[in-house]
PDB file of C-alpha atoms and ligand atoms in Angstrom:
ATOM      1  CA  UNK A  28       0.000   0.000   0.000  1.00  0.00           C
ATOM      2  CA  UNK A  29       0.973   3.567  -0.731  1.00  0.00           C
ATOM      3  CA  UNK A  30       2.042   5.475   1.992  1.00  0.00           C
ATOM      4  CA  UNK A  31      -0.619   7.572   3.861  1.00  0.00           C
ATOM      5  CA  UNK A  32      -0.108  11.670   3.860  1.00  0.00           C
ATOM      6  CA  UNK A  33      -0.674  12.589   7.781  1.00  0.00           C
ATOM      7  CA  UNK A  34      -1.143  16.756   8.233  1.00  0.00           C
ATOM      8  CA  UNK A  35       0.282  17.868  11.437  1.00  0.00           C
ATOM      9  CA  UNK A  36      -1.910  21.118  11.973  1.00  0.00           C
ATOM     10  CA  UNK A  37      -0.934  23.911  13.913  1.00  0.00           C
ATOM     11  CA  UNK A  38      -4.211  24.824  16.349  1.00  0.00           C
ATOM     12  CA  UNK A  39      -2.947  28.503  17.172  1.00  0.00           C
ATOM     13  CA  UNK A  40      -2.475  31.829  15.190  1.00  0.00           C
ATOM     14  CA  UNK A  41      -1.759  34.239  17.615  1.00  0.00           C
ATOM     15  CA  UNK A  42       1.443  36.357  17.475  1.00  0.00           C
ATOM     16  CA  UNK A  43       4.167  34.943  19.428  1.00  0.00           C
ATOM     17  CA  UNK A  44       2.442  31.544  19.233  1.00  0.00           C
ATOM     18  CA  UNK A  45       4.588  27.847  20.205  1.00  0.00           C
ATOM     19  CA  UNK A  46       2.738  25.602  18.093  1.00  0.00           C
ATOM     20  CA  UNK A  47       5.442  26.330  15.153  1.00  0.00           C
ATOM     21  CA  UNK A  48       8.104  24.319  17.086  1.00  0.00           C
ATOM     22  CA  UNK A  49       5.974  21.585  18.883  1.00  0.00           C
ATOM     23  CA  UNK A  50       5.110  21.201  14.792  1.00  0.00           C
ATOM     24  CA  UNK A  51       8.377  20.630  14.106  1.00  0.00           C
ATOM     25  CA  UNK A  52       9.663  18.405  16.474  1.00  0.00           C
ATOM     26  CA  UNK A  53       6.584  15.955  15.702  1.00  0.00           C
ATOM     27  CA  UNK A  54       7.506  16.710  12.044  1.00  0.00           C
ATOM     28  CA  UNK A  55      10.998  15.474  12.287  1.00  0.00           C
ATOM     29  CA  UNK A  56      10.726  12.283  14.628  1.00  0.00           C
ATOM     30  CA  UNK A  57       7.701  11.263  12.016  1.00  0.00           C
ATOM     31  CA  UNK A  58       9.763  11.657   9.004  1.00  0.00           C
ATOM     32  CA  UNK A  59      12.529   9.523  10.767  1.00  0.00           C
ATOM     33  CA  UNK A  60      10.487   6.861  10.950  1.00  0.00           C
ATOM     34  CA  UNK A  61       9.391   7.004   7.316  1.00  0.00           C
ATOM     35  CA  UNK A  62       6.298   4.947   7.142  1.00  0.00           C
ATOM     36  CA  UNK A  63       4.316   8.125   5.757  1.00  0.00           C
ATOM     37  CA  UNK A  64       4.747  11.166   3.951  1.00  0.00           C
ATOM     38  CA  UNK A  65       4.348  14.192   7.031  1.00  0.00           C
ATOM     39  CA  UNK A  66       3.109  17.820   5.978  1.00  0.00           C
ATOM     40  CA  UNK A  67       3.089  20.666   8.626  1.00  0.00           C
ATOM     41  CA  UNK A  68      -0.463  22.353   8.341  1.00  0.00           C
ATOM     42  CA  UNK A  69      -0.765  26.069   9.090  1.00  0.00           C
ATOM     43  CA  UNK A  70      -4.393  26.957   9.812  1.00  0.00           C
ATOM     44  CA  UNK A  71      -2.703  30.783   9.682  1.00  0.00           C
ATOM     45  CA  UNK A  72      -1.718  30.211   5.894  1.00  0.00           C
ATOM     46  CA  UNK A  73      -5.717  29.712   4.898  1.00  0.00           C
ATOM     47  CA  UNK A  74      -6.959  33.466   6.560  1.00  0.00           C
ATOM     48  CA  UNK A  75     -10.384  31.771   7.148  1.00  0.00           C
ATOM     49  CA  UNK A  76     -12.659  34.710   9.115  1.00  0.00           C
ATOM     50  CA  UNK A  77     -14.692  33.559  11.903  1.00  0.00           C
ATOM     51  CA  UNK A  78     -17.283  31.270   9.756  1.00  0.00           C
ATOM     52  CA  UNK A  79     -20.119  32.781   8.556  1.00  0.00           C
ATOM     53  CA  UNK A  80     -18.416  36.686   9.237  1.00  0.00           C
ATOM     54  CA  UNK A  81     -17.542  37.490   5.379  1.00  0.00           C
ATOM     55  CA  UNK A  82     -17.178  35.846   1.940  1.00  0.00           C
ATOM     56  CA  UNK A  83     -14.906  32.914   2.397  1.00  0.00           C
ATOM     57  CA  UNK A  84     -15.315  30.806  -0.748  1.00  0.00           C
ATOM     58  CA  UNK A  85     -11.470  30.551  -1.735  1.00  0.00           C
ATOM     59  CA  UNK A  86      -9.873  30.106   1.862  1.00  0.00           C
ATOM     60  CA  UNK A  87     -12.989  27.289   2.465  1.00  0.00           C
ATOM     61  CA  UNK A  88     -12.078  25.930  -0.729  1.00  0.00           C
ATOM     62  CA  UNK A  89      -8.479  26.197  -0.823  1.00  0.00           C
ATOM     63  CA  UNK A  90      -8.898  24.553   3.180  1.00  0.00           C
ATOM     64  CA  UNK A  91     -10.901  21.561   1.698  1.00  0.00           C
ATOM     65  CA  UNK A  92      -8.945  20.898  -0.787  1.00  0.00           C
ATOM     66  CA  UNK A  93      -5.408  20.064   1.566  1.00  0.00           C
ATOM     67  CA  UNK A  94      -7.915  18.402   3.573  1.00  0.00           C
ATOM     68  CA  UNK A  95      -9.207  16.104   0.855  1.00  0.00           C
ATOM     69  CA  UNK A  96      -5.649  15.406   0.070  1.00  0.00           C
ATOM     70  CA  UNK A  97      -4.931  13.917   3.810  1.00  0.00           C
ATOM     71  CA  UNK A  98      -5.422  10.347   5.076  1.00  0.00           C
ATOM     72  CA  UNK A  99      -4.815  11.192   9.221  1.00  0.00           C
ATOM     73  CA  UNK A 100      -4.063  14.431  11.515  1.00  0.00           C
ATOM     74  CA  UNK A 101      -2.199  15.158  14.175  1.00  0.00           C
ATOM     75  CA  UNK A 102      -3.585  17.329  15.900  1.00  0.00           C
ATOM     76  CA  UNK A 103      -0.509  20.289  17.804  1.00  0.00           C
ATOM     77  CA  UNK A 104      -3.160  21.455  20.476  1.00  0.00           C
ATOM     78  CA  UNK A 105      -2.869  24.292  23.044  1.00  0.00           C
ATOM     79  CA  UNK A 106      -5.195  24.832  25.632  1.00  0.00           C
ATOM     80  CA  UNK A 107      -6.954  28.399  25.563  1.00  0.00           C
ATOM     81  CA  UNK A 108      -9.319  28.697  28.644  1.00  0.00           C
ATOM     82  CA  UNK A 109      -9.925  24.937  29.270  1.00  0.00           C
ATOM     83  CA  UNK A 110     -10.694  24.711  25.787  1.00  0.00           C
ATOM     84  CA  UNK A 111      -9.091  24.448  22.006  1.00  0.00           C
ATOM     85  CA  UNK A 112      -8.234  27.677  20.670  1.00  0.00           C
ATOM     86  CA  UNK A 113     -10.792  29.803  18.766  1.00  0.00           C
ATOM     87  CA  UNK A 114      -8.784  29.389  15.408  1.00  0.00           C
ATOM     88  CA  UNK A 115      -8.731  25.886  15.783  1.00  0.00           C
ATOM     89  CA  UNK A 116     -12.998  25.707  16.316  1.00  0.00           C
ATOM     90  CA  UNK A 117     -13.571  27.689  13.361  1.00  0.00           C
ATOM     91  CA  UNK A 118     -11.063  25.617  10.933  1.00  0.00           C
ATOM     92  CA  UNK A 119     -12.637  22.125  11.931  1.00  0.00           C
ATOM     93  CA  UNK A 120     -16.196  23.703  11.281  1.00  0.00           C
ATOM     94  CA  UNK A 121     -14.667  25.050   7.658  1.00  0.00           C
ATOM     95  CA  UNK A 122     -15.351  21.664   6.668  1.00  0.00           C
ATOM     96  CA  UNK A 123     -17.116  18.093   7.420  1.00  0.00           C
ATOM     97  CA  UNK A 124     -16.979  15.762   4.516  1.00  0.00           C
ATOM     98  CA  UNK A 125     -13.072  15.982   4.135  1.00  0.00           C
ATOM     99  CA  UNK A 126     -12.855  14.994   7.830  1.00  0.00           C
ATOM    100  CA  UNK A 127     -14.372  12.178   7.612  1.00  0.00           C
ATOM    101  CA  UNK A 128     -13.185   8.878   7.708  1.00  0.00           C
ATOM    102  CA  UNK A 129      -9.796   9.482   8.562  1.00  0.00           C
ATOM    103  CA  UNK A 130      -7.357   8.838  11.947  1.00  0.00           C
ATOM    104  CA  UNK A 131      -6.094  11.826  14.539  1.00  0.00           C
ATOM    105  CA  UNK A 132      -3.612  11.645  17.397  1.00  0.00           C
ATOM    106  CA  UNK A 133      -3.211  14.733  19.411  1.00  0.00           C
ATOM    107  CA  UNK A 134      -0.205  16.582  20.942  1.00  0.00           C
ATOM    108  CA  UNK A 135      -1.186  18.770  23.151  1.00  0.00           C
ATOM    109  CA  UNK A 136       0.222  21.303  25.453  1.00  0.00           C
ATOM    110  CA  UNK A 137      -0.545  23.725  28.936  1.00  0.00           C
ATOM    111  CA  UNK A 138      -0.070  23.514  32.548  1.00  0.00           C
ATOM    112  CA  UNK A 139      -1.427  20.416  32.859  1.00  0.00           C
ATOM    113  CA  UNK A 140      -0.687  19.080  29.512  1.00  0.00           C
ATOM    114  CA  UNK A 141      -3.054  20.495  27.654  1.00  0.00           C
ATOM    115  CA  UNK A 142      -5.348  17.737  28.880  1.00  0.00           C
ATOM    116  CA  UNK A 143      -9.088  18.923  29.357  1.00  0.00           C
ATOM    117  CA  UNK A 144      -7.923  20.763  25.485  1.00  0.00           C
ATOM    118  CA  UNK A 145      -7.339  17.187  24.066  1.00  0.00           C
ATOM    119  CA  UNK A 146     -10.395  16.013  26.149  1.00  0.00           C
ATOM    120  CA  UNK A 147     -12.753  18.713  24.067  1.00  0.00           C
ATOM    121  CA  UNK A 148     -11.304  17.899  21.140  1.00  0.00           C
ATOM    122  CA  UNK A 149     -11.760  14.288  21.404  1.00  0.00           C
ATOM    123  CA  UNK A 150     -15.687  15.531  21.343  1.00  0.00           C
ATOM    124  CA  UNK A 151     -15.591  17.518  18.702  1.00  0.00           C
ATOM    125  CA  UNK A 152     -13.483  14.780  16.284  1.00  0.00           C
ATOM    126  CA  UNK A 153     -16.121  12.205  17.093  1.00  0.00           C
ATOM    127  CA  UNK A 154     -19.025  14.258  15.534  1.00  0.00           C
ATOM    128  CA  UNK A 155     -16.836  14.908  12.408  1.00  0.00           C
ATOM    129  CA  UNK A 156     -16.472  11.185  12.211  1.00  0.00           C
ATOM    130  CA  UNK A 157     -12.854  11.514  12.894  1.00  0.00           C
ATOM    131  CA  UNK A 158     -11.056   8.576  14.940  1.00  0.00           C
ATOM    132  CA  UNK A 159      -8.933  10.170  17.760  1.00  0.00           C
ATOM    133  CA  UNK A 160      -6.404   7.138  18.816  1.00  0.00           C
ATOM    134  CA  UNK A 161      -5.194   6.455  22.346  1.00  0.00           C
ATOM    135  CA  UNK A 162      -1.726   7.509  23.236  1.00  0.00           C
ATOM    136  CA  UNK A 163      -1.768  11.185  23.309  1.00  0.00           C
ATOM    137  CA  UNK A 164       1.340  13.392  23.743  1.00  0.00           C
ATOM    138  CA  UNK A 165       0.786  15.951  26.885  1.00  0.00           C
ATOM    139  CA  UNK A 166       3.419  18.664  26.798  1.00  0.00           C
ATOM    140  CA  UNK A 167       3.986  20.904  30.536  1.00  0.00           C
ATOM    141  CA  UNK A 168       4.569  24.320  29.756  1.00  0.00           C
ATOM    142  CA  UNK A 169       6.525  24.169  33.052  1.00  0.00           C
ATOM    143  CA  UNK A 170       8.782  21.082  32.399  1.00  0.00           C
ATOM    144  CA  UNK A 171       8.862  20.991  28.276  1.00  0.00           C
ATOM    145  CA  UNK A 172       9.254  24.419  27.703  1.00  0.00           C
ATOM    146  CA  UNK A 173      11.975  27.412  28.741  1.00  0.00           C
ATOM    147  CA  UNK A 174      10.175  30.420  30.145  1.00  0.00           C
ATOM    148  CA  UNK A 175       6.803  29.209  28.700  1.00  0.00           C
ATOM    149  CA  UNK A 176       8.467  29.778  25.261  1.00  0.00           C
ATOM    150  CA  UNK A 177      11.673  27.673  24.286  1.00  0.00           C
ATOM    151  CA  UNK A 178      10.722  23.926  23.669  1.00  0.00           C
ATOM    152  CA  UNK A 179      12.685  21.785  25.394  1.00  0.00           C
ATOM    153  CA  UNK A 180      10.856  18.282  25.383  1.00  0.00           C
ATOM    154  CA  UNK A 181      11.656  15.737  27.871  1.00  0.00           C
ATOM    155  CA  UNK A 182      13.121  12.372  26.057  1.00  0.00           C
ATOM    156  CA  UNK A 183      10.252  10.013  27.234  1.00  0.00           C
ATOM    157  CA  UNK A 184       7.841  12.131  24.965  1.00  0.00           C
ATOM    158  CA  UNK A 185       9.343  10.529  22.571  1.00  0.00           C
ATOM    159  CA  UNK A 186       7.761   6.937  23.125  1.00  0.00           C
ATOM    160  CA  UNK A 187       3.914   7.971  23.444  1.00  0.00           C
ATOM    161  CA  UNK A 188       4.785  10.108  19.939  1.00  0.00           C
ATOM    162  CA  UNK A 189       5.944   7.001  18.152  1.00  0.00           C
ATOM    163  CA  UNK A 190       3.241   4.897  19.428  1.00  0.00           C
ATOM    164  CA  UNK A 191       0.434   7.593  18.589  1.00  0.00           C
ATOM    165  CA  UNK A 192       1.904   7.656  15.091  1.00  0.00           C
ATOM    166  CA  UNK A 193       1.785   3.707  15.164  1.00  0.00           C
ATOM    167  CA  UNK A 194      -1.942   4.316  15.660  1.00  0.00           C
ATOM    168  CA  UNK A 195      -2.893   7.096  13.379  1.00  0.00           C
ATOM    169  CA  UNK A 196      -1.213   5.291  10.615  1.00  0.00           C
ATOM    170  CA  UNK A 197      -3.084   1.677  11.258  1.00  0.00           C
ATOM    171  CA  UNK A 198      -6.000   3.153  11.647  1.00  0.00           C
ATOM    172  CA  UNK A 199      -5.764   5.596   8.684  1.00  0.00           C
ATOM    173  CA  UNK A 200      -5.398   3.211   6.747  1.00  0.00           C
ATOM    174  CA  UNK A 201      -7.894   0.891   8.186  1.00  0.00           C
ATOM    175  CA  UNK A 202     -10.440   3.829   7.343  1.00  0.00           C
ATOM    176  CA  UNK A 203      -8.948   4.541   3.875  1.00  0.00           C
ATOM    177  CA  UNK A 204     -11.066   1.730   2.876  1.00  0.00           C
ATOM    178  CA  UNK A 205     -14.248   3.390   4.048  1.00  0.00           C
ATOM    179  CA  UNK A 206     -13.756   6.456   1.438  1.00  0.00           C
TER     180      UNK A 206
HETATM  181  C1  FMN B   1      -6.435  33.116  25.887  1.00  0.00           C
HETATM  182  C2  FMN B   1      -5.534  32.137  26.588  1.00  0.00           C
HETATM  183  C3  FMN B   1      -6.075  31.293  27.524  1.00  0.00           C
HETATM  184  C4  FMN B   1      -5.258  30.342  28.165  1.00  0.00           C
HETATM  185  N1  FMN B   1      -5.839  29.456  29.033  1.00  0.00           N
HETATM  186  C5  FMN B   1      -5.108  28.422  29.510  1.00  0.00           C
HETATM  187  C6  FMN B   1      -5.735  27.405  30.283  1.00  0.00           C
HETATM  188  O1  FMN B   1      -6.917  27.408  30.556  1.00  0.00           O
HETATM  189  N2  FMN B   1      -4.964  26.373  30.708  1.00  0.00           N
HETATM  190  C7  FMN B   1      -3.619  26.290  30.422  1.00  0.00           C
HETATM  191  O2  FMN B   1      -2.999  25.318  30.806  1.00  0.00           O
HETATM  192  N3  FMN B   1      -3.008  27.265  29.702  1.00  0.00           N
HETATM  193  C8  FMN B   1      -3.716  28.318  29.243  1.00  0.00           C
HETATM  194  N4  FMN B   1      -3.118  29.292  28.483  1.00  0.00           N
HETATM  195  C9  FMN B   1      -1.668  29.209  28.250  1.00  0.00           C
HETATM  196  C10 FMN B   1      -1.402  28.592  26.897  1.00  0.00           C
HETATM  197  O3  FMN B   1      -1.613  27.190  26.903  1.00  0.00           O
HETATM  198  C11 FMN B   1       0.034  28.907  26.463  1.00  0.00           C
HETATM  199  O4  FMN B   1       0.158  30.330  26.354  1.00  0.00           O
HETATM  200  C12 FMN B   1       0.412  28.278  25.159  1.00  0.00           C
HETATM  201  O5  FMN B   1       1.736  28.635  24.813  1.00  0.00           O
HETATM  202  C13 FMN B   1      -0.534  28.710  24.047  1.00  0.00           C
HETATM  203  O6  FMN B   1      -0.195  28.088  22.840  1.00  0.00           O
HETATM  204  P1  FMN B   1       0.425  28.921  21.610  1.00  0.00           P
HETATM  205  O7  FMN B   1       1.704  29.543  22.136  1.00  0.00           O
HETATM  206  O8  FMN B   1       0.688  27.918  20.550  1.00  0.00           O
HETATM  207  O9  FMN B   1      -0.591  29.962  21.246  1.00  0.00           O
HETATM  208  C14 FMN B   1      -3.879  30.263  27.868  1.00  0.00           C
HETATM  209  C15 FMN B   1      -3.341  31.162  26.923  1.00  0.00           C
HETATM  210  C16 FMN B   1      -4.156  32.074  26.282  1.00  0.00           C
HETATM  211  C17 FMN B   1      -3.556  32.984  25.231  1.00  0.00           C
END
């Protein structure tokens, strides 16, 4: 079988934002392993306005369309108020068809991991028929991370990433069959 293309999308936009190196690191311990091609996803690159705020036809389409092209997600997630960020809300509701049917993992990040983030995310991937997997990466901004801003992840991340990957890929494949 071909190899699967797994997006690993960015969840913030703001100024000043993390995500870009938590993005990378994921980025280059996937690519090590080589069982997939891995594309960093920018949710800032598609300029989609709050949904339903102003003409949006290209950036939805242009959105789709790198979605369609995906087989899995990982999911970089920070937590904003207990919650996902507001940028990453409005670019899973951008779409719903080119979700479907296809695996997640999630990294996620805050003073406690980012957990009760990943935990309303998990929600939100279910009604887009998206299949969250298990082992979930959960980053301390206190113990990962130099002055809340340098990231400096502890080695035995490393084993949870590889085994989420191990997941996203079985399953996205399992569920390539569906579409
Ligand atoms: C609006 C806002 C709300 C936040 N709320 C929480 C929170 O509830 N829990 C938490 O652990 N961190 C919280 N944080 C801290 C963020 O997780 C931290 O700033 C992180 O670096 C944000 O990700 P980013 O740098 O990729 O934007 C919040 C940050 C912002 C900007």
């Amino acid at each position: 079988m071909s190899k699967l293309n797994i997006g690993i999308i960015l969840g913030s936009t703001r100024e000043g934002r993390v995500s870009p190196q938590v993005g990378e690191w994921v980025k280059q311990h996937a690519d090590a392993r080589g069982d997939a091609n891995y594309e960093i996803i920018d949710i800032a690159d598609y300029k989609l306005p709050l949904l339903g705020e102003a003409d949006a036809s290209e950036q939805a389409a242009a959105w789709n369309a790198k979605l369609n092209s995906l087989d899995g997600f990982v999911f970089v997630v920070q937590e904003y108020n207990h919650s996902i960020s507001a940028a990453l809300k409005n670019a899973l509701d951008y779409a719903r068809e080119a979700w479907n049917n296809k695996s997640a993992g999630i990294v996620s990040y805050g003073s406690v991991g980012g957990a009760r983030a990943a935990e309303h995310l998990r929600g939100i991937l279910g009604e887009l028929l998206v299949a969250d997997v298990r082992v979930h990466v959960a980053l301390s901004l206190f113990t990962d991370f130099e002055n809340f801003s340098t990231f400096k992840p502890a080695e035995l991340h490393l084993t949870n990433l590889n085994e989420m990957l191990d997941q996203v890929n079985a399953w996205g494949g399992a569920l390539k069959t569906l579409r």
